[in-house]
Amino acid sequence: MLWEYLGAGSSTTKLLLHLNWNANDSSGNWNNLTPTNIIWTNWIIWNWSANCNTNSFLSINSALWIDWWNITVMLKLKINTQITSWFSDIFDNWNTNTKTLYVIDYDYNWWTRRLRFHRVKNGVIDNFFTYNITLIPWKIYTIWLKYNWSNLYWYVNWVLVWNIVASGNWTSNFTSRTYINWAWNWIWNQCLFDEVIIENRVWTDNEIKKYYTYSQWKFIL
């Protein structure tokens, strides 16, 4: 498929899902996710694959062994139907080896739609941010988080929307797992995914912008 990320080696790329008819991991680490209530599709233009509705998700209950000081997560998605109540959990990762929780969800509250971002060390700290945005149905978005031990960053497409000083901290007891599109509360047929990347490194702003540009099929590599 044009354009798909090829990864940076299994020691760096911990999870790479192209979602071309399955949830198999292309990182070399065999972190295949298990689909639950997923309708697989193969569109000619985008090859989007995971057509998710209420109680539909991809999951793995094992550690990805991401170093606690370097992490980048990217999800390329589009919503199929606009949410009109409550929220949908787009991404839920408890898989760093120090059990830090990262969550991204799309929320509708008091007539405002927004992306909500969390980084939690259980019983230690909760870095929480909301970014007001109405995701337009059928428009492609790339959602990013990255953490470099001292600072936390969130991006929509290639634009930095928030950053905060966040210490690494040391204690937590979360269970290892990763969920993608674990949805609740009458959100039907809500989201389509094309690619998911989790890496044990911090992407530069230039790399994020290049990925966004190339993955919109503006250039052929």
PDB file of C-alpha atoms in Angstrom:
ATOM      1  CA  MET A   1       0.000   0.000   0.000  1.00  0.00           C
ATOM      2  CA  LEU A   2       1.057   3.573  -0.700  1.00  0.00           C
ATOM      3  CA  TRP A   3       1.992   5.053   1.675  1.00  0.00           C
ATOM      4  CA  GLU A   4       2.710   2.677   4.583  1.00  0.00           C
ATOM      5  CA  TYR A   5       5.359   3.098   7.252  1.00  0.00           C
ATOM      6  CA  LEU A   6       7.984   0.339   7.103  1.00  0.00           C
ATOM      7  CA  GLY A   7       9.201   0.571  10.692  1.00  0.00           C
ATOM      8  CA  ALA A   8      12.600   1.219  12.264  1.00  0.00           C
ATOM      9  CA  GLY A   9      13.522  -2.297  13.419  1.00  0.00           C
ATOM     10  CA  SER A  10      11.919  -4.454  16.097  1.00  0.00           C
ATOM     11  CA  SER A  11      13.935  -2.933  18.954  1.00  0.00           C
ATOM     12  CA  THR A  12      12.552   0.530  18.112  1.00  0.00           C
ATOM     13  CA  THR A  13       9.174  -0.130  16.488  1.00  0.00           C
ATOM     14  CA  LYS A  14       7.210  -2.024  19.133  1.00  0.00           C
ATOM     15  CA  LEU A  15       3.871  -2.167  17.325  1.00  0.00           C
ATOM     16  CA  LEU A  16       3.062  -1.481  13.665  1.00  0.00           C
ATOM     17  CA  LEU A  17      -0.448  -2.207  12.434  1.00  0.00           C
ATOM     18  CA  HIS A  18      -1.217  -1.591   8.757  1.00  0.00           C
ATOM     19  CA  LEU A  19      -4.706  -3.079   9.291  1.00  0.00           C
ATOM     20  CA  ASN A  20      -4.922  -4.500   5.791  1.00  0.00           C
ATOM     21  CA  TRP A  21      -7.608  -7.126   6.406  1.00  0.00           C
ATOM     22  CA  ASN A  22      -6.134  -8.147   9.771  1.00  0.00           C
ATOM     23  CA  ALA A  23      -4.597  -6.826  13.000  1.00  0.00           C
ATOM     24  CA  ASN A  24      -1.203  -8.452  12.520  1.00  0.00           C
ATOM     25  CA  ASP A  25       1.881  -6.662  13.802  1.00  0.00           C
ATOM     26  CA  SER A  26       4.495  -5.708  11.170  1.00  0.00           C
ATOM     27  CA  SER A  27       7.124  -4.579  13.702  1.00  0.00           C
ATOM     28  CA  GLY A  28       8.845  -7.971  13.924  1.00  0.00           C
ATOM     29  CA  ASN A  29       7.746  -8.402  17.554  1.00  0.00           C
ATOM     30  CA  TRP A  30       4.673 -10.558  16.843  1.00  0.00           C
ATOM     31  CA  ASN A  31       2.401  -8.294  18.882  1.00  0.00           C
ATOM     32  CA  ASN A  32      -0.679  -9.263  16.870  1.00  0.00           C
ATOM     33  CA  LEU A  33      -3.893  -7.757  18.214  1.00  0.00           C
ATOM     34  CA  THR A  34      -7.076  -9.783  18.587  1.00  0.00           C
ATOM     35  CA  PRO A  35     -10.129  -8.350  16.764  1.00  0.00           C
ATOM     36  CA  THR A  36     -13.486  -8.399  18.547  1.00  0.00           C
ATOM     37  CA  ASN A  37     -16.651  -7.656  16.535  1.00  0.00           C
ATOM     38  CA  ILE A  38     -14.648  -6.124  13.683  1.00  0.00           C
ATOM     39  CA  ILE A  39     -15.917  -5.827  10.106  1.00  0.00           C
ATOM     40  CA  TRP A  40     -12.915  -5.904   7.767  1.00  0.00           C
ATOM     41  CA  THR A  41     -13.030  -3.861   4.568  1.00  0.00           C
ATOM     42  CA  ASN A  42     -10.584  -3.048   1.791  1.00  0.00           C
ATOM     43  CA  TRP A  43     -11.403   0.254   0.168  1.00  0.00           C
ATOM     44  CA  ILE A  44      -9.741   0.984  -3.143  1.00  0.00           C
ATOM     45  CA  ILE A  45      -8.540   4.470  -2.196  1.00  0.00           C
ATOM     46  CA  TRP A  46      -7.569   4.112   1.444  1.00  0.00           C
ATOM     47  CA  ASN A  47      -7.632   0.429   2.282  1.00  0.00           C
ATOM     48  CA  TRP A  48      -9.143   1.272   5.675  1.00  0.00           C
ATOM     49  CA  SER A  49      -9.738  -1.900   7.567  1.00  0.00           C
ATOM     50  CA  ALA A  50     -11.072  -1.821  11.112  1.00  0.00           C
ATOM     51  CA  ASN A  51     -14.720  -0.757  10.940  1.00  0.00           C
ATOM     52  CA  CYS A  52     -15.601  -0.381  14.609  1.00  0.00           C
ATOM     53  CA  ASN A  53     -18.896   0.001  16.404  1.00  0.00           C
ATOM     54  CA  THR A  54     -20.047  -0.299  19.993  1.00  0.00           C
ATOM     55  CA  ASN A  55     -18.113  -3.032  21.787  1.00  0.00           C
ATOM     56  CA  SER A  56     -15.787  -3.476  18.800  1.00  0.00           C
ATOM     57  CA  PHE A  57     -12.081  -3.224  19.412  1.00  0.00           C
ATOM     58  CA  LEU A  58      -8.607  -4.579  18.779  1.00  0.00           C
ATOM     59  CA  SER A  59      -6.706  -5.726  21.850  1.00  0.00           C
ATOM     60  CA  ILE A  60      -3.593  -7.386  23.191  1.00  0.00           C
ATOM     61  CA  ASN A  61      -2.963  -8.258  26.834  1.00  0.00           C
ATOM     62  CA  SER A  62       0.823  -8.284  26.930  1.00  0.00           C
ATOM     63  CA  ALA A  63       3.584  -5.757  27.492  1.00  0.00           C
ATOM     64  CA  LEU A  64       5.153  -3.994  24.508  1.00  0.00           C
ATOM     65  CA  TRP A  65       8.271  -3.234  26.606  1.00  0.00           C
ATOM     66  CA  ILE A  66       8.565   0.421  25.682  1.00  0.00           C
ATOM     67  CA  ASP A  67      11.305   2.240  27.561  1.00  0.00           C
ATOM     68  CA  TRP A  68       9.841   4.650  30.081  1.00  0.00           C
ATOM     69  CA  TRP A  69      11.856   7.625  28.790  1.00  0.00           C
ATOM     70  CA  ASN A  70      11.023   7.480  25.040  1.00  0.00           C
ATOM     71  CA  ILE A  71       7.677   6.824  23.343  1.00  0.00           C
ATOM     72  CA  THR A  72       5.814   7.933  20.218  1.00  0.00           C
ATOM     73  CA  VAL A  73       2.295   6.781  19.365  1.00  0.00           C
ATOM     74  CA  MET A  74       0.479   7.533  16.092  1.00  0.00           C
ATOM     75  CA  LEU A  75      -3.040   6.603  15.001  1.00  0.00           C
ATOM     76  CA  LYS A  76      -4.309   7.351  11.482  1.00  0.00           C
ATOM     77  CA  LEU A  77      -8.102   7.332  11.437  1.00  0.00           C
ATOM     78  CA  LYS A  78     -11.334   8.830  10.259  1.00  0.00           C
ATOM     79  CA  ILE A  79     -14.750   8.757  11.848  1.00  0.00           C
ATOM     80  CA  ASN A  80     -17.607   7.258   9.928  1.00  0.00           C
ATOM     81  CA  THR A  81     -20.507   8.722  11.904  1.00  0.00           C
ATOM     82  CA  GLN A  82     -20.359  11.814  14.095  1.00  0.00           C
ATOM     83  CA  ILE A  83     -20.736  11.170  17.816  1.00  0.00           C
ATOM     84  CA  THR A  84     -23.748  12.829  19.414  1.00  0.00           C
ATOM     85  CA  SER A  85     -23.424  11.750  23.028  1.00  0.00           C
ATOM     86  CA  TRP A  86     -20.769  10.757  25.535  1.00  0.00           C
ATOM     87  CA  PHE A  87     -17.469   9.564  24.107  1.00  0.00           C
ATOM     88  CA  SER A  88     -15.499   6.920  22.275  1.00  0.00           C
ATOM     89  CA  ASP A  89     -12.162   5.634  23.534  1.00  0.00           C
ATOM     90  CA  ILE A  90      -9.958   5.720  20.442  1.00  0.00           C
ATOM     91  CA  PHE A  91      -6.797   4.383  22.050  1.00  0.00           C
ATOM     92  CA  ASP A  92      -5.945   2.875  25.427  1.00  0.00           C
ATOM     93  CA  ASN A  93      -2.361   1.778  26.110  1.00  0.00           C
ATOM     94  CA  TRP A  94      -1.112   0.428  29.449  1.00  0.00           C
ATOM     95  CA  ASN A  95       1.938  -1.180  27.955  1.00  0.00           C
ATOM     96  CA  THR A  96       5.096   0.665  28.948  1.00  0.00           C
ATOM     97  CA  ASN A  97       7.294  -1.442  31.183  1.00  0.00           C
ATOM     98  CA  THR A  98       6.634   0.958  34.067  1.00  0.00           C
ATOM     99  CA  LYS A  99       2.877   0.663  33.432  1.00  0.00           C
ATOM    100  CA  THR A 100       2.125   4.234  32.411  1.00  0.00           C
ATOM    101  CA  LEU A 101      -1.393   4.663  31.044  1.00  0.00           C
ATOM    102  CA  TYR A 102      -1.951   6.608  27.817  1.00  0.00           C
ATOM    103  CA  VAL A 103      -5.506   7.275  26.626  1.00  0.00           C
ATOM    104  CA  ILE A 104      -6.957   9.186  23.663  1.00  0.00           C
ATOM    105  CA  ASP A 105     -10.696   9.545  23.281  1.00  0.00           C
ATOM    106  CA  TYR A 106     -13.183  11.622  21.313  1.00  0.00           C
ATOM    107  CA  ASP A 107     -15.707  13.335  23.562  1.00  0.00           C
ATOM    108  CA  TYR A 108     -19.023  15.159  23.154  1.00  0.00           C
ATOM    109  CA  ASN A 109     -20.026  17.223  26.176  1.00  0.00           C
ATOM    110  CA  TRP A 110     -22.180  20.350  26.510  1.00  0.00           C
ATOM    111  CA  TRP A 111     -22.425  20.825  22.731  1.00  0.00           C
ATOM    112  CA  THR A 112     -18.653  20.716  22.296  1.00  0.00           C
ATOM    113  CA  ARG A 113     -16.678  17.953  20.611  1.00  0.00           C
ATOM    114  CA  ARG A 114     -13.085  17.446  21.612  1.00  0.00           C
ATOM    115  CA  LEU A 115     -10.161  15.080  21.769  1.00  0.00           C
ATOM    116  CA  ARG A 116      -9.161  14.140  25.309  1.00  0.00           C
ATOM    117  CA  PHE A 117      -5.610  13.087  26.100  1.00  0.00           C
ATOM    118  CA  HIS A 118      -4.359  11.389  29.279  1.00  0.00           C
ATOM    119  CA  ARG A 119      -1.015  10.270  30.612  1.00  0.00           C
ATOM    120  CA  VAL A 120      -1.404   8.670  34.029  1.00  0.00           C
ATOM    121  CA  LYS A 121       0.995   7.191  36.544  1.00  0.00           C
ATOM    122  CA  ASN A 122      -1.345   5.378  38.903  1.00  0.00           C
ATOM    123  CA  GLY A 123      -1.526   7.176  42.227  1.00  0.00           C
ATOM    124  CA  VAL A 124       1.243   9.578  41.184  1.00  0.00           C
ATOM    125  CA  ILE A 125       0.190  12.018  38.443  1.00  0.00           C
ATOM    126  CA  ASP A 126      -2.479  12.592  35.788  1.00  0.00           C
ATOM    127  CA  ASN A 127      -1.542  14.793  32.820  1.00  0.00           C
ATOM    128  CA  PHE A 128      -4.888  15.610  31.220  1.00  0.00           C
ATOM    129  CA  PHE A 129      -5.700  17.873  28.271  1.00  0.00           C
ATOM    130  CA  THR A 130      -8.728  18.489  26.062  1.00  0.00           C
ATOM    131  CA  TYR A 131      -8.492  19.913  22.553  1.00  0.00           C
ATOM    132  CA  ASN A 132     -11.730  21.267  21.090  1.00  0.00           C
ATOM    133  CA  ILE A 133     -12.133  19.937  17.561  1.00  0.00           C
ATOM    134  CA  THR A 134     -14.987  18.507  15.533  1.00  0.00           C
ATOM    135  CA  LEU A 135     -13.621  15.566  13.583  1.00  0.00           C
ATOM    136  CA  ILE A 136     -15.235  15.747  10.153  1.00  0.00           C
ATOM    137  CA  PRO A 137     -16.663  12.403   9.000  1.00  0.00           C
ATOM    138  CA  TRP A 138     -14.626  10.737   6.256  1.00  0.00           C
ATOM    139  CA  LYS A 139     -11.685  13.132   6.696  1.00  0.00           C
ATOM    140  CA  ILE A 140      -8.324  11.532   7.537  1.00  0.00           C
ATOM    141  CA  TYR A 141      -6.606  12.544  10.783  1.00  0.00           C
ATOM    142  CA  THR A 142      -3.302  11.530  12.314  1.00  0.00           C
ATOM    143  CA  ILE A 143      -3.280  11.739  16.105  1.00  0.00           C
ATOM    144  CA  TRP A 144       0.083  11.708  17.908  1.00  0.00           C
ATOM    145  CA  LEU A 145       1.518  11.611  21.383  1.00  0.00           C
ATOM    146  CA  LYS A 146       5.175  11.592  22.294  1.00  0.00           C
ATOM    147  CA  TYR A 147       7.049  11.647  25.587  1.00  0.00           C
ATOM    148  CA  ASN A 148      10.773  12.228  26.158  1.00  0.00           C
ATOM    149  CA  TRP A 149      11.075  11.676  29.935  1.00  0.00           C
ATOM    150  CA  SER A 150      10.702  15.381  30.704  1.00  0.00           C
ATOM    151  CA  ASN A 151       7.986  16.666  28.335  1.00  0.00           C
ATOM    152  CA  LEU A 152       4.719  15.371  26.927  1.00  0.00           C
ATOM    153  CA  TYR A 153       3.504  16.429  23.453  1.00  0.00           C
ATOM    154  CA  TRP A 154       0.213  15.987  21.549  1.00  0.00           C
ATOM    155  CA  TYR A 155      -0.320  16.586  17.814  1.00  0.00           C
ATOM    156  CA  VAL A 156      -3.310  16.587  15.463  1.00  0.00           C
ATOM    157  CA  ASN A 157      -2.114  15.876  11.936  1.00  0.00           C
ATOM    158  CA  TRP A 158       1.299  17.564  12.148  1.00  0.00           C
ATOM    159  CA  VAL A 159       0.327  20.516  14.350  1.00  0.00           C
ATOM    160  CA  LEU A 160       1.438  20.615  17.990  1.00  0.00           C
ATOM    161  CA  VAL A 161      -1.699  21.330  20.030  1.00  0.00           C
ATOM    162  CA  TRP A 162      -0.315  20.957  23.549  1.00  0.00           C
ATOM    163  CA  ASN A 163       2.795  20.190  25.541  1.00  0.00           C
ATOM    164  CA  ILE A 164       3.572  20.085  29.236  1.00  0.00           C
ATOM    165  CA  VAL A 165       6.502  19.364  31.520  1.00  0.00           C
ATOM    166  CA  ALA A 166       5.902  15.859  32.913  1.00  0.00           C
ATOM    167  CA  SER A 167       8.349  13.971  35.083  1.00  0.00           C
ATOM    168  CA  GLY A 168       8.989  10.307  34.448  1.00  0.00           C
ATOM    169  CA  ASN A 169       7.903   9.193  37.925  1.00  0.00           C
ATOM    170  CA  TRP A 170       8.604   5.687  39.046  1.00  0.00           C
ATOM    171  CA  THR A 171       5.746   3.774  40.627  1.00  0.00           C
ATOM    172  CA  SER A 172       2.599   2.325  39.142  1.00  0.00           C
ATOM    173  CA  ASN A 173       0.662  -0.938  39.072  1.00  0.00           C
ATOM    174  CA  PHE A 174      -1.360  -0.902  35.860  1.00  0.00           C
ATOM    175  CA  THR A 175      -1.918  -4.162  34.034  1.00  0.00           C
ATOM    176  CA  SER A 176      -0.241  -4.477  30.621  1.00  0.00           C
ATOM    177  CA  ARG A 177      -2.633  -4.155  27.697  1.00  0.00           C
ATOM    178  CA  THR A 178      -3.458  -2.179  24.560  1.00  0.00           C
ATOM    179  CA  TYR A 179      -6.944  -1.408  23.256  1.00  0.00           C
ATOM    180  CA  ILE A 180      -7.839   0.380  20.028  1.00  0.00           C
ATOM    181  CA  ASN A 181     -11.334   1.768  19.624  1.00  0.00           C
ATOM    182  CA  TRP A 182     -12.904   0.414  22.761  1.00  0.00           C
ATOM    183  CA  ALA A 183     -16.252   2.213  22.406  1.00  0.00           C
ATOM    184  CA  TRP A 184     -19.170   2.768  24.750  1.00  0.00           C
ATOM    185  CA  ASN A 185     -22.634   4.306  24.901  1.00  0.00           C
ATOM    186  CA  TRP A 186     -24.427   3.825  21.598  1.00  0.00           C
ATOM    187  CA  ILE A 187     -21.568   4.850  19.341  1.00  0.00           C
ATOM    188  CA  TRP A 188     -22.234   2.809  16.246  1.00  0.00           C
ATOM    189  CA  ASN A 189     -19.883   2.404  13.300  1.00  0.00           C
ATOM    190  CA  GLN A 190     -17.846   5.249  14.705  1.00  0.00           C
ATOM    191  CA  CYS A 191     -14.261   4.978  13.502  1.00  0.00           C
ATOM    192  CA  LEU A 192     -12.080   3.527  10.757  1.00  0.00           C
ATOM    193  CA  PHE A 193      -8.354   2.964  11.238  1.00  0.00           C
ATOM    194  CA  ASP A 194      -5.629   2.753   8.646  1.00  0.00           C
ATOM    195  CA  GLU A 195      -2.360   2.558  10.580  1.00  0.00           C
ATOM    196  CA  VAL A 196      -1.106   2.444  14.182  1.00  0.00           C
ATOM    197  CA  ILE A 197       2.522   3.005  15.223  1.00  0.00           C
ATOM    198  CA  ILE A 198       4.065   2.659  18.687  1.00  0.00           C
ATOM    199  CA  GLU A 199       7.797   3.274  18.874  1.00  0.00           C
ATOM    200  CA  ASN A 200      10.481   3.278  21.511  1.00  0.00           C
ATOM    201  CA  ARG A 201      11.816   6.668  20.392  1.00  0.00           C
ATOM    202  CA  VAL A 202      10.714  10.298  20.131  1.00  0.00           C
ATOM    203  CA  TRP A 203       9.877  11.446  16.611  1.00  0.00           C
ATOM    204  CA  THR A 204      11.014  14.934  15.609  1.00  0.00           C
ATOM    205  CA  ASP A 205       8.545  17.580  14.477  1.00  0.00           C
ATOM    206  CA  ASN A 206       9.992  17.270  10.974  1.00  0.00           C
ATOM    207  CA  GLU A 207       9.429  13.491  10.925  1.00  0.00           C
ATOM    208  CA  ILE A 208       5.823  13.951  12.050  1.00  0.00           C
ATOM    209  CA  LYS A 209       5.192  16.530   9.331  1.00  0.00           C
ATOM    210  CA  LYS A 210       6.792  14.321   6.669  1.00  0.00           C
ATOM    211  CA  TYR A 211       4.749  11.313   7.729  1.00  0.00           C
ATOM    212  CA  TYR A 212       1.549  13.348   7.578  1.00  0.00           C
ATOM    213  CA  THR A 213       2.397  14.739   4.140  1.00  0.00           C
ATOM    214  CA  TYR A 214       3.436  11.431   2.595  1.00  0.00           C
ATOM    215  CA  SER A 215       0.559   9.494   4.119  1.00  0.00           C
ATOM    216  CA  GLN A 216      -1.895  11.884   2.474  1.00  0.00           C
ATOM    217  CA  TRP A 217      -0.568  10.555  -0.839  1.00  0.00           C
ATOM    218  CA  LYS A 218       0.802  13.934  -1.913  1.00  0.00           C
ATOM    219  CA  PHE A 219       4.195  12.458  -2.755  1.00  0.00           C
ATOM    220  CA  ILE A 220       5.493   9.095  -3.919  1.00  0.00           C
ATOM    221  CA  LEU A 221       8.559   7.899  -2.027  1.00  0.00           C
TER     222      LEU A 221
END
